[in-house]
Coordinates of C-alpha atoms in Angstrom, one line a residue:
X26 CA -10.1 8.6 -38.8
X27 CA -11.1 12.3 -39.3
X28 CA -8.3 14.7 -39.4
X29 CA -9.9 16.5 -36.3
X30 CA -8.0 13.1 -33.8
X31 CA -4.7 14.4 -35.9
X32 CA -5.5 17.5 -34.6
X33 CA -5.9 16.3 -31.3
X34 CA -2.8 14.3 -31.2
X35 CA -1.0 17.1 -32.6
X36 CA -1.8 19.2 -29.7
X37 CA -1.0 16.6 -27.1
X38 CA 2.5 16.3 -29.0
X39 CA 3.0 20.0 -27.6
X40 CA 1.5 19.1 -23.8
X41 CA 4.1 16.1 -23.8
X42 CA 6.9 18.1 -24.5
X43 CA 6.6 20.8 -22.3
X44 CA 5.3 17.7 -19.7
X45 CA 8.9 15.8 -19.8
X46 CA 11.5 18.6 -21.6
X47 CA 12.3 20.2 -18.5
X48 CA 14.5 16.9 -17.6
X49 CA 16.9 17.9 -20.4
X50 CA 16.7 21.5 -19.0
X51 CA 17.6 21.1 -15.3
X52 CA 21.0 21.9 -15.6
X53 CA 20.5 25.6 -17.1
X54 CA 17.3 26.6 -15.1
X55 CA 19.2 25.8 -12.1
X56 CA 22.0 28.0 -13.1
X57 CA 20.0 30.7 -14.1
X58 CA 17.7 30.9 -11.4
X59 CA 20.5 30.4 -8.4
X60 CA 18.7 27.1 -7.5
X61 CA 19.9 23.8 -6.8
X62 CA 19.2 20.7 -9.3
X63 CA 16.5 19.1 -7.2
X64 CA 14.9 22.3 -6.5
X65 CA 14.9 22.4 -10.4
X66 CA 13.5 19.0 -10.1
X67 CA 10.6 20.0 -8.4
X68 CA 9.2 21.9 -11.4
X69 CA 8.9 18.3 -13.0
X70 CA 6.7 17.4 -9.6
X71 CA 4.8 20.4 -10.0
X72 CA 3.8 19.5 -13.3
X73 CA 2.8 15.7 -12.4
X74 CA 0.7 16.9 -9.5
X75 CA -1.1 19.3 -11.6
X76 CA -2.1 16.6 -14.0
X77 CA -3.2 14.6 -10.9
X78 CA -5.5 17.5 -9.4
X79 CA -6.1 19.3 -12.8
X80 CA -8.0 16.5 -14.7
X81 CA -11.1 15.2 -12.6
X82 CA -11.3 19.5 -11.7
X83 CA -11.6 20.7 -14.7
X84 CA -13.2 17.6 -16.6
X85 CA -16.2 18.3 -13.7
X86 CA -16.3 22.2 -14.1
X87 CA -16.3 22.4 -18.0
X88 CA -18.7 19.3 -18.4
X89 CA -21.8 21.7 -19.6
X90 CA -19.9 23.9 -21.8
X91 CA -19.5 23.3 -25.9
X92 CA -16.2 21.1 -26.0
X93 CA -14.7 23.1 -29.0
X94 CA -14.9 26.3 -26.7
X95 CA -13.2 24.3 -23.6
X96 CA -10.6 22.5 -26.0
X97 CA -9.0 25.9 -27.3
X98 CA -9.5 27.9 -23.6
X99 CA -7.7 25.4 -22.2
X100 CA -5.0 25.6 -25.3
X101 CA -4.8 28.9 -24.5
X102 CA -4.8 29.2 -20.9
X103 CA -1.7 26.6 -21.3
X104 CA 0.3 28.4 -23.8
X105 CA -0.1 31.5 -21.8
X106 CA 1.6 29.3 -19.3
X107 CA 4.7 29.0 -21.9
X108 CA 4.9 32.4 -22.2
X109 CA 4.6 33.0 -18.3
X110 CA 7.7 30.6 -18.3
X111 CA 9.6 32.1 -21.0
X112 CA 9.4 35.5 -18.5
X113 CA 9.6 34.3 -15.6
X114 CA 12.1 36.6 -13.7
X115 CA 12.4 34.1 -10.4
X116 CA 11.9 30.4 -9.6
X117 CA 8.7 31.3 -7.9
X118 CA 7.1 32.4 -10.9
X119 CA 8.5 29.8 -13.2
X120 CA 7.0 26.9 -10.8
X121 CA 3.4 28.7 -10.6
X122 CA 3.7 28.6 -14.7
X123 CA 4.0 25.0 -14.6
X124 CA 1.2 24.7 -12.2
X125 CA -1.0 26.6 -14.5
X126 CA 0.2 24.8 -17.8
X127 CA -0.5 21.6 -15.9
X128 CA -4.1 21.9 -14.7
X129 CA -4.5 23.0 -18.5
X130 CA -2.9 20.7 -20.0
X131 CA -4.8 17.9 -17.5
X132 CA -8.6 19.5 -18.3
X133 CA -7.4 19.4 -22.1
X134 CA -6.5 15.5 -22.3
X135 CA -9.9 15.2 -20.2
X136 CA -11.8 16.6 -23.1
X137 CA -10.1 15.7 -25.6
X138 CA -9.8 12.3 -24.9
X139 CA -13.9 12.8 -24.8
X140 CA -13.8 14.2 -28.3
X141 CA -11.5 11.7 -29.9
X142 CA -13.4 8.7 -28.5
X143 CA -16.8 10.2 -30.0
X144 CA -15.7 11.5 -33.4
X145 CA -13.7 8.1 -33.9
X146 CA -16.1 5.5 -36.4
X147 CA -17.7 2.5 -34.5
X148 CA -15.0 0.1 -33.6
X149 CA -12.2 2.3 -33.7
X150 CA -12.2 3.8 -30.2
X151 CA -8.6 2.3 -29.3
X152 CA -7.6 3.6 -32.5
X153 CA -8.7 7.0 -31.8
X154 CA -6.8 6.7 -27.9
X155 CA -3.7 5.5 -30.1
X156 CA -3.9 8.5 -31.9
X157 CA -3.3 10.8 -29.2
X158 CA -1.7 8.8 -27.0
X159 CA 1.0 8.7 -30.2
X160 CA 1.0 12.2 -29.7
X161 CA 3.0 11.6 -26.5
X162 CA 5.0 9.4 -27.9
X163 CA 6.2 11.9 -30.7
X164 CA 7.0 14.0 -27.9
X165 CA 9.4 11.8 -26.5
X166 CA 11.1 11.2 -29.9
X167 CA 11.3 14.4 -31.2
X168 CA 10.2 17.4 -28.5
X169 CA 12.0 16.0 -25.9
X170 CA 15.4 16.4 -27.6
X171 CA 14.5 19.4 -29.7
X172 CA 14.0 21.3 -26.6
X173 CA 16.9 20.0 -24.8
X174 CA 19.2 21.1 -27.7
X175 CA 17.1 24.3 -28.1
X176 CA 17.6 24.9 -25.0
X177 CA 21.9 24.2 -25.4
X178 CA 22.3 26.3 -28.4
X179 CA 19.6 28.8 -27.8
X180 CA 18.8 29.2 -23.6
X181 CA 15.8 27.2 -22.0
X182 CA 13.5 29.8 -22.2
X183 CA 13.7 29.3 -26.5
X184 CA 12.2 25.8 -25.7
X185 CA 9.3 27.7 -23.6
X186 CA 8.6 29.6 -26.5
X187 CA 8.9 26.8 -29.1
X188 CA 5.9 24.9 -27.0
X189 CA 3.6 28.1 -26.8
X190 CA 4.2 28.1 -30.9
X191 CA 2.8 24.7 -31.3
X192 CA 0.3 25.7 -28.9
X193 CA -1.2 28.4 -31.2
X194 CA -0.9 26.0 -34.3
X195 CA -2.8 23.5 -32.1
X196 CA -5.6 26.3 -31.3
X197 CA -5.9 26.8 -35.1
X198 CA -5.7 23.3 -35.9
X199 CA -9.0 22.9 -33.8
X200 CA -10.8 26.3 -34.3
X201 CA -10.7 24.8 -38.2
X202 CA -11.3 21.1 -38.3
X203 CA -12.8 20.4 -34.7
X204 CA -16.9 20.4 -35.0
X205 CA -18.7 22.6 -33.0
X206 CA -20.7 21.1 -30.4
X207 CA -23.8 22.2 -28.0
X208 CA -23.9 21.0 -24.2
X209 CA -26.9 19.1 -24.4
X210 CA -30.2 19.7 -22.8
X211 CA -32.9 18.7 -20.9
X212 CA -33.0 14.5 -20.2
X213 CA -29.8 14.3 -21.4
X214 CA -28.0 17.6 -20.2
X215 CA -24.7 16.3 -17.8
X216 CA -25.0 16.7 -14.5
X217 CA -21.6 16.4 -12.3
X218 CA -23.2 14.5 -9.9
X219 CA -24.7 12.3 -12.1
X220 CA -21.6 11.4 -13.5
X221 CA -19.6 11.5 -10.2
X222 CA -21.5 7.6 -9.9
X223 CA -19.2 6.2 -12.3
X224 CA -16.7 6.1 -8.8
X225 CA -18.9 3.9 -7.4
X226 CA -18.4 1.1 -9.8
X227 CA -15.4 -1.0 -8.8
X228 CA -14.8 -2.2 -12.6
X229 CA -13.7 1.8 -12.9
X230 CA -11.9 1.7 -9.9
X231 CA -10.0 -1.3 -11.0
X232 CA -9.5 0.2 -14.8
X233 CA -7.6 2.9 -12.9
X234 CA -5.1 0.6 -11.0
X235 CA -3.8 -1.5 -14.1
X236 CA -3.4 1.9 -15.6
X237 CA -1.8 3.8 -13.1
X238 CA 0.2 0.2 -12.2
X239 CA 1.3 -0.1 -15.6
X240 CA 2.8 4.3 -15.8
X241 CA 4.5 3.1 -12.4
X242 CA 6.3 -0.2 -14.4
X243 CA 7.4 1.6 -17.3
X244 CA 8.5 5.2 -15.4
X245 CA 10.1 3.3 -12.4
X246 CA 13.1 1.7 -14.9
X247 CA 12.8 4.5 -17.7
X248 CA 13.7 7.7 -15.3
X249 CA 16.4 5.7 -14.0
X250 CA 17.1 4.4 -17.6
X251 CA 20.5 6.8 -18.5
X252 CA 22.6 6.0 -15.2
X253 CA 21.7 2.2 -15.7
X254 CA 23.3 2.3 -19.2
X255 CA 26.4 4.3 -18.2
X256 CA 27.2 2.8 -14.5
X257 CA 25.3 -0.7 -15.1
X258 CA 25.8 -1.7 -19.0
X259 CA 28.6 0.3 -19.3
X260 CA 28.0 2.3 -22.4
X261 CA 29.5 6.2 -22.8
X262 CA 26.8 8.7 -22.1
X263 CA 27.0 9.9 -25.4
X264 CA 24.9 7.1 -26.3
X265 CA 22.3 7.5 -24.1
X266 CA 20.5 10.3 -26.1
X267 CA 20.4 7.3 -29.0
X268 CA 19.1 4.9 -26.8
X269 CA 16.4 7.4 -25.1
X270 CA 15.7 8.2 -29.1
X271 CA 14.9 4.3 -29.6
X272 CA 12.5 4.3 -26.0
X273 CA 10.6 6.4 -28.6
X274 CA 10.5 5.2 -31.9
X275 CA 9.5 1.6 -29.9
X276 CA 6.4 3.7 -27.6
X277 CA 5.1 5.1 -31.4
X278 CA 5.2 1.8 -32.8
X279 CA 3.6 0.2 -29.7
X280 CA 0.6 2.8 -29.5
X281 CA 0.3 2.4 -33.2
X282 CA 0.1 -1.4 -33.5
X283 CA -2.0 -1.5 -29.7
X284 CA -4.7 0.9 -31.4
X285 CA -5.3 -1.6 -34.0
X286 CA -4.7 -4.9 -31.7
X287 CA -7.2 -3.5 -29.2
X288 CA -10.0 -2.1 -31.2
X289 CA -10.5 -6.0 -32.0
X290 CA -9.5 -7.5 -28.9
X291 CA -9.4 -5.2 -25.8
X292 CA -8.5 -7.8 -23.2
X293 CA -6.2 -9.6 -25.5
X294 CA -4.2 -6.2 -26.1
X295 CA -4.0 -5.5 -22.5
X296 CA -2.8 -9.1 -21.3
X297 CA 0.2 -9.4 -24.3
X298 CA 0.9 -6.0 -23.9
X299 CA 1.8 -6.2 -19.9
X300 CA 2.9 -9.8 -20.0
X301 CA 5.7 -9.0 -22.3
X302 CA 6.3 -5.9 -20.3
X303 CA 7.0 -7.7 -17.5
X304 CA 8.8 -10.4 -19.3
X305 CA 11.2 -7.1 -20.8
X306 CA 11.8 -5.9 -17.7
X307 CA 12.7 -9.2 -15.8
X308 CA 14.9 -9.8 -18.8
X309 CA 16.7 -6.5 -18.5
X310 CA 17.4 -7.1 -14.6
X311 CA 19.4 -10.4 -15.8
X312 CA 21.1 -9.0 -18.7
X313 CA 21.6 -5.2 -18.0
X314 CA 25.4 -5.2 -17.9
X315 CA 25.5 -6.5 -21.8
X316 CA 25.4 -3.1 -23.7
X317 CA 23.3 -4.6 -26.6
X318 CA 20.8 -6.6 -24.7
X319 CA 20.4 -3.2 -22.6
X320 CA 19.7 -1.3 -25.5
X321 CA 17.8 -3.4 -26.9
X322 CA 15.4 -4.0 -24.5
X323 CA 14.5 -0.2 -23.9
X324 CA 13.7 -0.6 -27.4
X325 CA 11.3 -3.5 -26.7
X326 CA 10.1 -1.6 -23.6
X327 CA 8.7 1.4 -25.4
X328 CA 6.9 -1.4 -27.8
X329 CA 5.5 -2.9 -25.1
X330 CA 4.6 -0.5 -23.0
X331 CA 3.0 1.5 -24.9
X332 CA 1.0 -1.1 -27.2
X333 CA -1.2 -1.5 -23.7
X334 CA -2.0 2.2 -23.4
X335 CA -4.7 2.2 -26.2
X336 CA -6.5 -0.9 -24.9
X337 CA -6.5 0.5 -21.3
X338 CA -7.4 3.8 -22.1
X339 CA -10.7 2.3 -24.6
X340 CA -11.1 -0.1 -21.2
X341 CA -11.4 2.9 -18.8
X342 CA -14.3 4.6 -21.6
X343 CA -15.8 1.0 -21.8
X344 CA -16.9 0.7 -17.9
X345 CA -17.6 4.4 -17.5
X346 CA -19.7 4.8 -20.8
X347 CA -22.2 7.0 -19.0
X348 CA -19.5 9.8 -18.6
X349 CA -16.7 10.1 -20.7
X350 CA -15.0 13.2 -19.9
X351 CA -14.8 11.8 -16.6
X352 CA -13.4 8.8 -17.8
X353 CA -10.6 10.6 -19.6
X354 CA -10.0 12.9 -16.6
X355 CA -9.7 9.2 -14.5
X356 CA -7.2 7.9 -16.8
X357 CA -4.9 11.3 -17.0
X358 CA -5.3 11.1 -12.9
X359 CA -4.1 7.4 -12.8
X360 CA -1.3 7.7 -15.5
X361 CA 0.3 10.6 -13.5
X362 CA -0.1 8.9 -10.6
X363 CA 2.0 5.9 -11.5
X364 CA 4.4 8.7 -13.2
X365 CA 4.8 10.0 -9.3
X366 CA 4.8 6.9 -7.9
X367 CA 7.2 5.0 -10.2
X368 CA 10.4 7.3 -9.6
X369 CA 9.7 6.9 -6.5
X370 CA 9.7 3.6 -5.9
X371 CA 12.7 3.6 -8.1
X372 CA 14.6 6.2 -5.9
X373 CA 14.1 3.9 -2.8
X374 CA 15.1 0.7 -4.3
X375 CA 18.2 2.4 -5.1
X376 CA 18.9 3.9 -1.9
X377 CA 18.4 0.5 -0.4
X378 CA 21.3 -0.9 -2.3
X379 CA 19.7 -2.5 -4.4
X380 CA 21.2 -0.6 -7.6
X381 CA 19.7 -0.1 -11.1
X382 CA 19.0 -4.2 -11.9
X383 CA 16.8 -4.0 -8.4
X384 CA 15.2 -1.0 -10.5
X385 CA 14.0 -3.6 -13.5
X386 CA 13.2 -6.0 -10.8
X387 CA 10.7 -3.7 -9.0
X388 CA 9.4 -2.5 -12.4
X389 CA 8.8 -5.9 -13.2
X390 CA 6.7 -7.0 -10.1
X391 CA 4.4 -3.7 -10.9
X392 CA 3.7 -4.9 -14.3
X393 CA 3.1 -8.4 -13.1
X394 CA 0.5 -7.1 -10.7
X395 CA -1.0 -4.7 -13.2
X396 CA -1.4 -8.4 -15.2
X397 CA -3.1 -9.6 -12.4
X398 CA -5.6 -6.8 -11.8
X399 CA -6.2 -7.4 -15.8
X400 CA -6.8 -10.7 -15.0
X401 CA -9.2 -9.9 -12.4
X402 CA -11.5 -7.1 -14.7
X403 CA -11.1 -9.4 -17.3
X404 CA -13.4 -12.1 -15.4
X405 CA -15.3 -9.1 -13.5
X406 CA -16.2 -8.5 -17.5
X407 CA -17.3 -11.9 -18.4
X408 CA -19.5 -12.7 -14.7
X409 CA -21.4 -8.8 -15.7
X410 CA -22.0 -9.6 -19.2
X411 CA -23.1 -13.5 -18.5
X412 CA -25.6 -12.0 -15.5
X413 CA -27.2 -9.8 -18.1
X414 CA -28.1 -11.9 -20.6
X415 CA -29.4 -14.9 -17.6
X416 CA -31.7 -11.7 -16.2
X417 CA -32.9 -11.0 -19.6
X418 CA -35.3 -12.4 -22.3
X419 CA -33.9 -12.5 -25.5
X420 CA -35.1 -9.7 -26.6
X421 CA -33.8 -7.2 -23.8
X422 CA -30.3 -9.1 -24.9
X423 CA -30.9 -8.2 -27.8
X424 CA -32.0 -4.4 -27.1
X425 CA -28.8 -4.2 -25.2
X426 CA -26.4 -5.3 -27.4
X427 CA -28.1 -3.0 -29.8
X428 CA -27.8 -0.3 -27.1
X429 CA -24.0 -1.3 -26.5
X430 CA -23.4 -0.9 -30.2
X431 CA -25.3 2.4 -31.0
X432 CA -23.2 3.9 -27.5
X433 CA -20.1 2.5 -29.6
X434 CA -20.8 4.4 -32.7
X435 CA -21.4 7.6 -31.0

């Protein structure tokens, strides 16, 4: 894998921590800016929606400029945002810095998604998506709690500050090891439009749901994840920083064994992946007031769900071939989306009285339907592929396969 993915998954390791560290921040921010705690709460919102908004956007507005250029502008622009944040004087401008850092940190997964997929050798596309999407993962492991105790022993700005850092090792890490790239021209120069046709395939359009269905499983249960171990298992809450640790360590083993499960087999990778999800989950809601087997499972849960995110993200580049940034920007879109929706869903299964077991039960019905919906692109898959070959003569098959694998390599 060239070092240039690294580089890439490095920089993603700083968008994922200034993404998810404001949850260990809420508490100071709100003091200091003489708001209350869901007020602070919104700034996570504002983030998610950005993401949302941010991706297809800027994916569709940088699509004829040289993605090295658009990788470190967007770097930029986003730790300019950190900065904004570190200064901010009032709420106001502390939520328009996360707006900002989010629509750059969206366009930047678009394109860089893009760039990882085409750099990586032939077969190794999940690999590549593992790659970054480890970056995400290290993020919860290590920048999470780095900036929530940066943010203890030094104030929350120092944790705004720590992220623009890594920003501007990121930009460096790209200016040097990134290739330059030209848009191209004529016949093959991108046209928006062009590429906006990928929406009107449903095979996209169902890539989307099992990803944003399987964000929704695994961020319904893990944002309600610490009160579930302290009210429902019954552990102190000095463990739950462990056990949030362990989430971790178990997503950056998943992404890592899912990149090389679903290079091979992309379909295979996505149905263990979710089926043991769901199986996790419906084992929690029976077991979640034993503290080991609670622990334990969030373990399992970060393995699980985060082995699928390779194949899915390779599956979304798969049916929209014809324009990958797009395809990346789809993916960011859907994965937030099921990041919004999620909590959510989470918040109103426990206001129903349902508690933090109903949680894991919910959870677990979203990642049985995203199985389904896998199910049904898997056959969607096989009935396109069989129809091809029937309305061709061998030799178109074989100039399409041949056309399938040269796309592949590049």
């Amino acid at each position: 894998m060239p070092l240039a993915v690294y580089v890439l998954g490095l920089s993603v390791f700083a968008l994922g921590t200034s993404e998810f560290m404001i949850a260990g921040l809420l508490q100071p921010i709100a003091r200091d800016m003489s708001v209350s705690i869901p007020q602070a709460g919104l700034l996570v919102s504002a983030f998610a929606i950005g993401m949302v908004v941010g991706a297809p956007v800027l994916a569709g507005a940088t699509l004829r400029l040289p993605r090295r250029t658009t990788l470190v502008a967007l770097l930029a622009v986003f730790g300019a945002g950190q900065v904004a944040g570190a200064l901010a004087p009032t709420y106001e401008v502390l939520f328009a810095s996360r707006v900002v850092g989010a629509l750059a940190c969206a366009g930047f997964w678009a394109v860089g998604a893009a760039v990882a997929v085409s750099l990586a050798p032939a077969g190794a596309k999940a690999k590549a998506m593992a790659v970054m999407i480890g970056g995400l993962s290290v993020a919860n492991v290590l920048g999470v709690p780095a900036g929530a105790l940066l943010g203890q022993h030094a104030g929350w700005r120092a944790a705004f500050w720590a992220v623009a850092l890594l920003a501007a090792v990121g930009v460096a890490g790209v200016l040097a090891l990134v290739p330059p790239t030209q848009p191209p021209t004529g016949a093959d120069r991108p046209v928006l439009r062009r590429e906006l046709r990928i929406y009107r395939s449903g095979q996209v359009w169902l890539a989307l749901v099992i990803t944003a269905l399987n964000a929704a499983a695994t961020f319904c249960l893990f944002s309600y994840l610490s009160p579930l171990l302290t009210d429902t298992a019954g552990l102190d809450e000095g463990w739950v920083p462990t056990v949030l640790a362990l989430y971790g360590v178990g997503a950056l083993i998943g992404a890592a064994l899912g990149g090389r499960v679903g290079d091979a087999h992309l379909f295979g990778a996505m149905y263990a992946g979710l089926a043991a999800t769901t199986a996790v989950l419906a084992l929690l809601a029976l077991t979640a007031h034993l503290p080991v087997a609670a622990v334990g499972l969030a373990l399992g849960l970060g393995v699980t769900s985060f082995f699928t995110a390779p194949a899915i993200n390779a599956r979304m580049f798969e049916v929209a071939g014809a324009a990958p940034t797009l395809a990346g920007a789809t993916t960011t879109s859907a994965f937030n989306i099921g990041n919004t929706v999620g909590p959510w869903v989470g918040g109103l299964v426990i206001t129903a009285g349902w508690g933090y077991t109903g949680v894991a039960w919910v959870s677990a019905l979203l990642a049985a339907a995203a199985v389904g919906a896998t199910v049904a692109a898997a056959r969607w898959h096989r009935r396109t592929a069989a129809s091809r070959v029937v309305a061709g003569s061998p030799a178109d098959a074989a100039a399409d396969g041949s056309a399938r694998v040269t796309e592949a390599a590049g």
